mmCIF file of C-alpha atoms in Angstrom:
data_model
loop_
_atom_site.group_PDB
_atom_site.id
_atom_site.type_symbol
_atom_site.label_atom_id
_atom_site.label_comp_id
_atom_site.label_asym_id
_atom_site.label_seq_id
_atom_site.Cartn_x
_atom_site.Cartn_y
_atom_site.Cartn_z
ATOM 1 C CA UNK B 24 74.360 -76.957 -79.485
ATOM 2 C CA UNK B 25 77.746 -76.358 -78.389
ATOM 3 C CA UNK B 26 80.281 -79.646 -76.755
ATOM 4 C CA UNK B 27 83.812 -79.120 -76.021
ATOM 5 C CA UNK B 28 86.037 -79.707 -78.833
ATOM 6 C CA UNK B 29 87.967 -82.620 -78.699
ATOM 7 C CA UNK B 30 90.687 -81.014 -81.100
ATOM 8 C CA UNK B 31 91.589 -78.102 -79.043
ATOM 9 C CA UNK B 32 93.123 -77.596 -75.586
ATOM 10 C CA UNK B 33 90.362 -76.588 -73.783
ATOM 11 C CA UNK B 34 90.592 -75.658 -69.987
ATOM 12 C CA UNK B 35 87.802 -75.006 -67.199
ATOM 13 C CA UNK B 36 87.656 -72.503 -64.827
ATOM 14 C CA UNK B 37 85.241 -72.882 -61.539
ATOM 15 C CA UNK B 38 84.293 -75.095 -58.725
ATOM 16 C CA UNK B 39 85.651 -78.159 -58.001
ATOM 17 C CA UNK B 40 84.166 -80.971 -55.139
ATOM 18 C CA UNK B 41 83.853 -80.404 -52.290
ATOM 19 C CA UNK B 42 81.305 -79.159 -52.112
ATOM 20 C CA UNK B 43 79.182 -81.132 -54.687
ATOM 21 C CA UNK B 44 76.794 -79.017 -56.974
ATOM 22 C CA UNK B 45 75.804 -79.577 -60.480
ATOM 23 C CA UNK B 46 78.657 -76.839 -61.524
ATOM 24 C CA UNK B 47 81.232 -78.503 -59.645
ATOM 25 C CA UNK B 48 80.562 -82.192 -60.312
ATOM 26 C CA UNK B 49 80.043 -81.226 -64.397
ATOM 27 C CA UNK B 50 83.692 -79.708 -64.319
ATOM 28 C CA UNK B 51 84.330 -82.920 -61.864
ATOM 29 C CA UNK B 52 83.390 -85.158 -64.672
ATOM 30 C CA UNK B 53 84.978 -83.306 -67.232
ATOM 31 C CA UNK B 54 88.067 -84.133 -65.781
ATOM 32 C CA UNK B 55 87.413 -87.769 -65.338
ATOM 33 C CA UNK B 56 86.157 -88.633 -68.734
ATOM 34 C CA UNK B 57 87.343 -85.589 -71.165
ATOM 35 C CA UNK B 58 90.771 -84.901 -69.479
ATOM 36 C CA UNK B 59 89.756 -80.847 -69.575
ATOM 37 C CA UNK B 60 91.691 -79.624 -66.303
ATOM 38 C CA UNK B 61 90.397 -77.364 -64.233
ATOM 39 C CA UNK B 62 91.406 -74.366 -62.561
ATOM 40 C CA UNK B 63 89.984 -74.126 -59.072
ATOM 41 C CA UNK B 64 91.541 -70.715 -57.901
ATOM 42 C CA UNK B 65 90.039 -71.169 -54.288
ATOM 43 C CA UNK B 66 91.284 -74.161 -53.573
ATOM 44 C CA UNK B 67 95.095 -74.023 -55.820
ATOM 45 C CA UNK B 68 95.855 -70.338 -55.572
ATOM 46 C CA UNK B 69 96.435 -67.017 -57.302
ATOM 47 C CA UNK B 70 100.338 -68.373 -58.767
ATOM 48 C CA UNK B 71 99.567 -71.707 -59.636
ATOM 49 C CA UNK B 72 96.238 -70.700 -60.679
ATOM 50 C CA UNK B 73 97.424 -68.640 -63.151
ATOM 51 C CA UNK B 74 100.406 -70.180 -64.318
ATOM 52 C CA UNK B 75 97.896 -72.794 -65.474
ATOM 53 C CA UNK B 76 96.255 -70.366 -67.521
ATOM 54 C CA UNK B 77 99.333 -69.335 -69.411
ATOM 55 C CA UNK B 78 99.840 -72.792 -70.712
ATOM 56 C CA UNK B 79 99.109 -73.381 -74.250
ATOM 57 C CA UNK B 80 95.142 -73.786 -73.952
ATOM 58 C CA UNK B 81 93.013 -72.694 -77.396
ATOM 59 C CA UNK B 82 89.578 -72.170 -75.267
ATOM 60 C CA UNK B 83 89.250 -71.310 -71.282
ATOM 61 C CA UNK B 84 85.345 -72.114 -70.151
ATOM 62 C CA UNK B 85 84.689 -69.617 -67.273
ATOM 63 C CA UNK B 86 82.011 -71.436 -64.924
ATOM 64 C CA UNK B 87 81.987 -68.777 -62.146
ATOM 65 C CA UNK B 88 82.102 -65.132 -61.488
ATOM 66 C CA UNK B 89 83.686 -65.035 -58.275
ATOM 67 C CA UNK B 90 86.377 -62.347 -57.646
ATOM 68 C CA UNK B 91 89.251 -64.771 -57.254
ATOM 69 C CA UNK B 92 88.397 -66.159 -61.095
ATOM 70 C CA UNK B 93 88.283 -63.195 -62.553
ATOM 71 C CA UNK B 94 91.538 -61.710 -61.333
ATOM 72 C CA UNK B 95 93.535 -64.600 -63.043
ATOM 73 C CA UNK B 96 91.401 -63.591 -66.727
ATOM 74 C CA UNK B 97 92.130 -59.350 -66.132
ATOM 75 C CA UNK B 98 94.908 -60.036 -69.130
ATOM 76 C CA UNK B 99 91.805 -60.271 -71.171
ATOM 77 C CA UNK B 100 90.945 -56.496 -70.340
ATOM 78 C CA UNK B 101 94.635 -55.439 -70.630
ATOM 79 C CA UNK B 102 96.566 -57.400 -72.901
ATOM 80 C CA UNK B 103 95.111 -57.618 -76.502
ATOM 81 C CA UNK B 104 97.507 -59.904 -77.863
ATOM 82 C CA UNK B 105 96.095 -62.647 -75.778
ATOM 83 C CA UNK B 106 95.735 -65.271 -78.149
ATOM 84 C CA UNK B 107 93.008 -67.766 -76.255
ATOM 85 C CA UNK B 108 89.231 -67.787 -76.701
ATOM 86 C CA UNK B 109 86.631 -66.956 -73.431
ATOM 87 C CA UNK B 110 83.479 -68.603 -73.549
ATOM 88 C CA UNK B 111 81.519 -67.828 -70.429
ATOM 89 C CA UNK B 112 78.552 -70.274 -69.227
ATOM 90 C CA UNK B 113 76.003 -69.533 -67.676
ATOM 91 C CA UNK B 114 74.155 -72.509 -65.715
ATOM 92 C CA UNK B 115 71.713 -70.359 -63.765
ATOM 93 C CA UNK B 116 69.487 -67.309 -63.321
ATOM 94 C CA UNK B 117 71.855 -66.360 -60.431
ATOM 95 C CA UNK B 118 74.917 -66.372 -62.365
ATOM 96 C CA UNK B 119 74.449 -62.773 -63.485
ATOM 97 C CA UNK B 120 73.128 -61.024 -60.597
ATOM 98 C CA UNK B 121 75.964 -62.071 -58.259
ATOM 99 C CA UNK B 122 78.113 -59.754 -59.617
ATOM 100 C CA UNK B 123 74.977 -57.093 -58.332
ATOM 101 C CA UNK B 124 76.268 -58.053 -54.662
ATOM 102 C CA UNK B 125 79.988 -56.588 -55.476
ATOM 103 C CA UNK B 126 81.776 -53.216 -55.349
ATOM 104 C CA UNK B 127 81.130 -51.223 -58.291
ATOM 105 C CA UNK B 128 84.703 -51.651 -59.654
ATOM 106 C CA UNK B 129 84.355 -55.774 -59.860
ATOM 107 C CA UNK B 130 80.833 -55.236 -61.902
ATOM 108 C CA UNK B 131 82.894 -53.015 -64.228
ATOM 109 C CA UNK B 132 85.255 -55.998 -64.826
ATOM 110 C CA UNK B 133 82.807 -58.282 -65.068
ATOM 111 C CA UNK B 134 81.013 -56.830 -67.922
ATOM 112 C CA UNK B 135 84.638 -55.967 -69.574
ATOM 113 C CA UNK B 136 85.705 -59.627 -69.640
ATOM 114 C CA UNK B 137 82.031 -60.864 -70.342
ATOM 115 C CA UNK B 138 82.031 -58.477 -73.320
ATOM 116 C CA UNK B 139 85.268 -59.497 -74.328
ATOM 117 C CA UNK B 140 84.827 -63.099 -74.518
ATOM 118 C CA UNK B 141 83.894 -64.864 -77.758
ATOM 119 C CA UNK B 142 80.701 -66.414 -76.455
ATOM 120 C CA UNK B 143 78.241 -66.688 -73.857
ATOM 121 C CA UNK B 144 77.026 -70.544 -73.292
ATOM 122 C CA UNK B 145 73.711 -70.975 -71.810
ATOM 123 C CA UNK B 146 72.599 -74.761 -70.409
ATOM 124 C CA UNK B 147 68.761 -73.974 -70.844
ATOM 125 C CA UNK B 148 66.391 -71.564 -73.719
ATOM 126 C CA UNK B 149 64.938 -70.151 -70.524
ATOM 127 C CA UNK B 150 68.229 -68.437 -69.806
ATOM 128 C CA UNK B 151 68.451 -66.582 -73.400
ATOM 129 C CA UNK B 152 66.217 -64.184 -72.799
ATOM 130 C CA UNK B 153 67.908 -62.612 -69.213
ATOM 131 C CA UNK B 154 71.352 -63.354 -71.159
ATOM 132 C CA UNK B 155 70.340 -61.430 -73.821
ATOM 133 C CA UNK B 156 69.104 -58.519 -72.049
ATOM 134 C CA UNK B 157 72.637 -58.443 -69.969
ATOM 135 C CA UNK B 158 74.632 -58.641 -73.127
ATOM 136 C CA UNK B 159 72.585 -57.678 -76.186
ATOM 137 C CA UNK B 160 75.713 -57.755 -78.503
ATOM 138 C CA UNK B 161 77.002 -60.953 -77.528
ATOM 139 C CA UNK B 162 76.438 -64.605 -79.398
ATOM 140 C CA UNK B 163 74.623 -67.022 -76.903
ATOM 141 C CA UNK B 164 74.826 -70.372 -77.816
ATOM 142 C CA UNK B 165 72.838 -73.517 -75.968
ATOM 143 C CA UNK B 166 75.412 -75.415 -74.382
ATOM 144 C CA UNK B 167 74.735 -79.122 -72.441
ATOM 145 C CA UNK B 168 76.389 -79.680 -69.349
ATOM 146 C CA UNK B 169 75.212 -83.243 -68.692
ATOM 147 C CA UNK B 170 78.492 -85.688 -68.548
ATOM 148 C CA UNK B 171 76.902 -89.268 -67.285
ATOM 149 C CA UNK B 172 78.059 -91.052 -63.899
ATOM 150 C CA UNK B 173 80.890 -93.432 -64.174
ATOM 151 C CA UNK B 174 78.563 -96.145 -63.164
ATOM 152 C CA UNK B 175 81.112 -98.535 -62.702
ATOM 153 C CA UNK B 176 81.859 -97.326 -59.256
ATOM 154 C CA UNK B 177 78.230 -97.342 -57.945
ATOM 155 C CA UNK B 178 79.407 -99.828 -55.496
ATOM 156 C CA UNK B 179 81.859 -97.664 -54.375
ATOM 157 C CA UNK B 180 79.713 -94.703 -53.964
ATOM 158 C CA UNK B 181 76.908 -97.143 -51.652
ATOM 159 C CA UNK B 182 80.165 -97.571 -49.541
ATOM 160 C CA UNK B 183 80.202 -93.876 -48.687
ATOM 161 C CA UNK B 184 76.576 -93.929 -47.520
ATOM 162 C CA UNK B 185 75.765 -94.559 -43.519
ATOM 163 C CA UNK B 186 75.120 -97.996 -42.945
ATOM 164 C CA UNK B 187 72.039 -97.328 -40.937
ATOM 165 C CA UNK B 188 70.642 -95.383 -44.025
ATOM 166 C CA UNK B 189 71.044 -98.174 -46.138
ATOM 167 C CA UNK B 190 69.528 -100.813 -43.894
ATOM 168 C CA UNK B 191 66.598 -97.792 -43.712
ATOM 169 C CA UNK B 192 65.834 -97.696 -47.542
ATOM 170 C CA UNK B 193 66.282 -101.426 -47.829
ATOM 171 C CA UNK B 194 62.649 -101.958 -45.558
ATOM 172 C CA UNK B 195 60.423 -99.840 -47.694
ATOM 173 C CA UNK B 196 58.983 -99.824 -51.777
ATOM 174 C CA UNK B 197 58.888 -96.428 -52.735
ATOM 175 C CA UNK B 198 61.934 -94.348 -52.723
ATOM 176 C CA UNK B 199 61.206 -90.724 -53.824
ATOM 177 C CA UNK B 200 64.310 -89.050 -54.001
ATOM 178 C CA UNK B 201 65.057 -84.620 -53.790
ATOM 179 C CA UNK B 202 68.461 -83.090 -53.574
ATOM 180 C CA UNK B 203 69.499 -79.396 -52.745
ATOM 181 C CA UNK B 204 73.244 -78.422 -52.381
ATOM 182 C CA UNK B 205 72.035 -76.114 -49.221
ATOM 183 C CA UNK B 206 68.679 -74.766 -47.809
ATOM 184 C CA UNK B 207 68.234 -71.168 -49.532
ATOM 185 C CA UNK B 208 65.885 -68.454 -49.691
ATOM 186 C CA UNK B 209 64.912 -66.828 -52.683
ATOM 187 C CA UNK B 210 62.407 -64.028 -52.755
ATOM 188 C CA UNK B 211 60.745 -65.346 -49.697
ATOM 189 C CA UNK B 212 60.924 -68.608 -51.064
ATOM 190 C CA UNK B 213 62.207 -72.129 -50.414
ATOM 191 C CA UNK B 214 64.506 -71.962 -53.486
ATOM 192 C CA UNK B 215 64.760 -75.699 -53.725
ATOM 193 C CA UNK B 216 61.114 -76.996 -52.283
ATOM 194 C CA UNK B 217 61.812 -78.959 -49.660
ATOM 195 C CA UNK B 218 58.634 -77.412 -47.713
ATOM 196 C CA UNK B 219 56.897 -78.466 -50.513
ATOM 197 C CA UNK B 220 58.275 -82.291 -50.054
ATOM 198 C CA UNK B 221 57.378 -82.212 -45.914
ATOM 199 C CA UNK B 222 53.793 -81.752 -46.706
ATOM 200 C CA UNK B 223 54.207 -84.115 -49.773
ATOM 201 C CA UNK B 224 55.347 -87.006 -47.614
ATOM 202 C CA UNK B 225 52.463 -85.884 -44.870
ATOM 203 C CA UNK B 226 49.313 -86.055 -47.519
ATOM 204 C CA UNK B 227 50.172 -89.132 -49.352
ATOM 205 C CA UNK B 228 51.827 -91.171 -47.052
ATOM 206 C CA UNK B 229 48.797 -93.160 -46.255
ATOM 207 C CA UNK B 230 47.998 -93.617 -49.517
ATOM 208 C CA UNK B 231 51.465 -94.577 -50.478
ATOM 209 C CA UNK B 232 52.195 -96.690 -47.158
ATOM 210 C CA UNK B 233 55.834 -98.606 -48.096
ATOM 211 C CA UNK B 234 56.991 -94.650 -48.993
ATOM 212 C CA UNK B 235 60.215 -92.867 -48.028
ATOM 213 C CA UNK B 236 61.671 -89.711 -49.482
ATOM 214 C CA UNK B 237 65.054 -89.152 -49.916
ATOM 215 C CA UNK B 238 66.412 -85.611 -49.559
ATOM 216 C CA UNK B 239 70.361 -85.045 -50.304
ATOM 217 C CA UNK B 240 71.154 -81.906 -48.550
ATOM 218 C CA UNK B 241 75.184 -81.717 -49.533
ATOM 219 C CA UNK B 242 75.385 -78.670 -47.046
ATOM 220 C CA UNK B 243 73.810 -78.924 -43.657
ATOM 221 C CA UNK B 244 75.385 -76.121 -42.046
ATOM 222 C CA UNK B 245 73.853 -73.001 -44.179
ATOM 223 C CA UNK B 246 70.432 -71.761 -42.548
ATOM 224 C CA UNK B 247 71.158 -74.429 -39.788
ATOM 225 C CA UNK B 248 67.691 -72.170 -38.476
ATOM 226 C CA UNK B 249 65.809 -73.235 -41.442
ATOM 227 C CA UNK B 250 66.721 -76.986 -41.196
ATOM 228 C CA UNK B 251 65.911 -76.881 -37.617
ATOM 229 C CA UNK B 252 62.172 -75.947 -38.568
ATOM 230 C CA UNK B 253 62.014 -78.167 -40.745
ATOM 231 C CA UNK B 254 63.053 -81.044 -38.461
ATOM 232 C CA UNK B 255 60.729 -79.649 -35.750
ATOM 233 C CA UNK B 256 57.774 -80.091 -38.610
ATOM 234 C CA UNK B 257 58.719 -83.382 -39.796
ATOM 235 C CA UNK B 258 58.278 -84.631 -36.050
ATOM 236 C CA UNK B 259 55.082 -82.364 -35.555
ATOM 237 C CA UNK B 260 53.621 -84.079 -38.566
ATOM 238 C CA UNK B 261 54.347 -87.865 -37.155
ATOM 239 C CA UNK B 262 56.270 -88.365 -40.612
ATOM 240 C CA UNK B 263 60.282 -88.880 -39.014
ATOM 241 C CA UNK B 264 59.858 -92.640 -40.938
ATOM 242 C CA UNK B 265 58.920 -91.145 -44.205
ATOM 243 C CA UNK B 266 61.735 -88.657 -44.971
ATOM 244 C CA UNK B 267 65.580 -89.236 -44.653
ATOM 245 C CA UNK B 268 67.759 -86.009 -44.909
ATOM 246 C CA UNK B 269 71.192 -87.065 -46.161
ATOM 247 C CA UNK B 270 73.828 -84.348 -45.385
ATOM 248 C CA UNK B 271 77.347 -84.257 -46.323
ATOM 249 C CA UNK B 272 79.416 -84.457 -49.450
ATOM 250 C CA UNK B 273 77.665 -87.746 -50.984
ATOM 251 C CA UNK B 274 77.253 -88.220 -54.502
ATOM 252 C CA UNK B 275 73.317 -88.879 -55.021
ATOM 253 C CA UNK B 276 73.086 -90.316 -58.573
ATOM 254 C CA UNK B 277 73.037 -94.051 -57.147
ATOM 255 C CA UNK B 278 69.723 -93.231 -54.749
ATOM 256 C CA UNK B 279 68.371 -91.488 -57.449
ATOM 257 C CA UNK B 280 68.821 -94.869 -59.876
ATOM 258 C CA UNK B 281 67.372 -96.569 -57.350
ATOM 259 C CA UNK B 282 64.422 -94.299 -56.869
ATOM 260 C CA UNK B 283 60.650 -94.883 -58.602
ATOM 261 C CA UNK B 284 60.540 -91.066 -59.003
ATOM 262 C CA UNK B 285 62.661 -87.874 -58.430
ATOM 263 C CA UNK B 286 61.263 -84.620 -58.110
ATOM 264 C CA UNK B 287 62.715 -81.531 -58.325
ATOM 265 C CA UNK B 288 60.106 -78.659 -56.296
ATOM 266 C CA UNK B 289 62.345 -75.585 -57.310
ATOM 267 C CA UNK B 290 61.140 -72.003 -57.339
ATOM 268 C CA UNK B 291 63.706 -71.287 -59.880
ATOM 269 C CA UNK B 292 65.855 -73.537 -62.349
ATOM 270 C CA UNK B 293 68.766 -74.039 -64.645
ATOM 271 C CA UNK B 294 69.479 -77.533 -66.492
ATOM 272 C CA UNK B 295 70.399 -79.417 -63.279
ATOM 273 C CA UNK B 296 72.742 -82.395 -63.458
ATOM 274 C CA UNK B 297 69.959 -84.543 -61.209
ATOM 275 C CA UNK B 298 67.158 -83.892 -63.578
ATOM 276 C CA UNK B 299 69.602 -84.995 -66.322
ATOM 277 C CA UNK B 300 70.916 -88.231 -64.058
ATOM 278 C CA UNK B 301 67.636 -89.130 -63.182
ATOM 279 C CA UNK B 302 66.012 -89.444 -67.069
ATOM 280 C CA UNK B 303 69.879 -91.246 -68.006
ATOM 281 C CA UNK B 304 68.816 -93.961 -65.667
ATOM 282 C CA UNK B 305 65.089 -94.092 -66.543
ATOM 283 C CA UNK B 306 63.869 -92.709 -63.611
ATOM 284 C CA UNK B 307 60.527 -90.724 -63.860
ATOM 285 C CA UNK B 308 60.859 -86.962 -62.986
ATOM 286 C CA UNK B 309 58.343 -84.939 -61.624
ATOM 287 C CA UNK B 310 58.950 -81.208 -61.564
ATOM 288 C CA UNK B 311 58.325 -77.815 -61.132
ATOM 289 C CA UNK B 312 56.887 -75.531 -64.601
ATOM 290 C CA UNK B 313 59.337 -72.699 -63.177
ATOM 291 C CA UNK B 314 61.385 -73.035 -66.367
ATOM 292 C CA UNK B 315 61.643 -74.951 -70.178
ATOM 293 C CA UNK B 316 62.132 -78.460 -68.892
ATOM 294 C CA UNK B 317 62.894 -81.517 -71.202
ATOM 295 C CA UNK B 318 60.239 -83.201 -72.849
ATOM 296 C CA UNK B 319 60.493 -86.309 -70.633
ATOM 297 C CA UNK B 320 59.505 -84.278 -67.550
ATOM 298 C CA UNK B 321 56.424 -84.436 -65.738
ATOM 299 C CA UNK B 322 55.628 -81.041 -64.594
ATOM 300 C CA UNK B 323 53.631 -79.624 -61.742
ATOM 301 C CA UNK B 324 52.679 -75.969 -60.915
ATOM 302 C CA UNK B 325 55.063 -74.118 -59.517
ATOM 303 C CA UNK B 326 54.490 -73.869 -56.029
ATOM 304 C CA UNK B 327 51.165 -75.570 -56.020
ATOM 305 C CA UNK B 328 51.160 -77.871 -53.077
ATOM 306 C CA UNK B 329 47.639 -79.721 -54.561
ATOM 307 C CA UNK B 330 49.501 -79.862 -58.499
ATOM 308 C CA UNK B 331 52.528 -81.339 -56.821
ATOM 309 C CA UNK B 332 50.266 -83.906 -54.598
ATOM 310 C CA UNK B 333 47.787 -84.672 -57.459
ATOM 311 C CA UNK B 334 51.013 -85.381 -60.563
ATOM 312 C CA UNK B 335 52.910 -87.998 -57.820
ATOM 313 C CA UNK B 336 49.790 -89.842 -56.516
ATOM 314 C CA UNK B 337 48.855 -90.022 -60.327
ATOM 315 C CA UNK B 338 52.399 -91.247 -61.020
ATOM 316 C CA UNK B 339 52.540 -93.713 -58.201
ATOM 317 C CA UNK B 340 48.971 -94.936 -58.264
ATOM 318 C CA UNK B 341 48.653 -95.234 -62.241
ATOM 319 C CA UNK B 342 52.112 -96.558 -63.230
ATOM 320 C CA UNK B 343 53.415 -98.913 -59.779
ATOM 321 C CA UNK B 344 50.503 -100.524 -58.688
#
């Protein structure tokens, strides 16, 4: 299992909040409680970008393939005197088939910085295998993202939350909470499950009746369309009191604390930071089987409407009543 060495320099380069997503609020953390920088090239530029990169840093952690990260890293490709180690992680199945979507030229760099790194870090087994077969030749090492809350400012972070949403969640027993950083389609799919969690709500809410489910939705504005229909069916199905869709850039580990059960519906997975924030706080998780999960995890079919309604009643009815 690989951790950032605290006796090198080590440096980060990826995502930083906003928007929140388990990449961005790991290298977030990292920050906060390691002191590893970060180098956000979208949000501090090409020159300052870089110039941070020239400093004297033993290991750069690439967290994201996008074209304006991997310009800064081309001296890898053309200067071989660069003395600094590249370990590129992978949190996702995505992570390699982005670069599918670019021109052929930005693949080509891709897999010449990829294959000139030192290693490949991979947050879950399930990723070793598609790793592998991308880079046969390279070492792949499991690597754990998971840096805990500060919980110190939960206060602080209930603050940031609408009043009327808190006054909500105070009147009813069972919180269930869900998170997605936006509404995506994957194969045809509801990539995150929140489908899934609409006809949840509407099968056991009678059997359940002091129930409300959560859903943290940090982007509202990507497949507005989708969201719409959704809305439309939560109304259709007489369930509006049953399911609160928080939007916007709010940190959900606090609702999740304060949750009897979190469930993560996914098509497809990584290791993500709410499935690791959830079982830190003792919170029974409920998931889908779409990938290795930890031990600790209740799993459900994937994409089994009846598995996913039979594992919560069983949860709710067996362990809080």
């Amino acid at each position: 299992m690989h951790i950032y060495n605290s006796e090198l320099k080590n440096i980060n380069i990826g995502p930083l909040p906003p928007p929140i997503g388990g990449v961005s609020m790991h290298l977030f953390r990292a920050m906060e409680f390691y002191n590893i920088p970060c180098i956000d090239v979208a949000k501090e530029g090409y020159k300052k970008s870089f110039i941070k990169m020239l400093s004297k840093y033993d290991i750069i952690y690439l967290h994201d393939l996008s074209i304006r990260s991997l310009i800064i890293l081309l001296p890898f490709i053309y200067f071989p005197f660069w003395h600094k180690e590249l370990y590129v992680v992978n949190h996702n199945y995505s992570f390699f088939k982005k670069d599918k979507q670019k021109h052929y030229r930005w693949r080509k760099i891709i897999k010449n910085i990829i294959n000139k790194s030192n290693k490949i870090l991979i947050v879950n087994e399930s990723l070793r295998i598609e790793t592998s077969l991308c880079f046969p030749d390279k070492d792949i090492v499991l690597f754990d993202p998971f840096i805990p809350p500060d919980v110190d400012k939960e206060k602080l972070e209930w603050l940031s939350y609408p009043s009327q949403f808190k006054d909500l969640i105070a009147k009813y027993e069972t919180i269930i909470s869900a998170v997605a950083w936006k509404l995506s389609i994957y194969e045809g799919v509801d990539l995150y499950g929140f489908d899934l969690l609409i006809e949840l709500v509407k099968r056991i809410k009678n059997q359940i009746p002091s129930l409300i489910l959560v859903f943290g939705l940090a982007d509202n504005i990507s497949n507005i369309n989708y969201l719409n229909i959704y809305k439309e069916k939560i109304k259709d199905y007489g369930i509006e009191e049953n399911i609160y869709i928080l939007t916007g850039q709010k940190q959900m580990w606090p609702i999740i604390k304060a949750s009897k059960l979190f469930i993560r519906p996914t098509y497809i997975d990584g290791d993500p930071i709410s499935i690791k924030e959830a079982l830190y706080f003792g919170v029974k998780v409920i998931a889908s089987d779409c990938t290795i999960r930890d031990k600790r995890v209740i799993t459900f079919k994937n994409r089994d409407i009846n598995s996913l309604v039979n594992t919560v009643l069983n949860e709710l009815l067996t362990n809080y009543r």
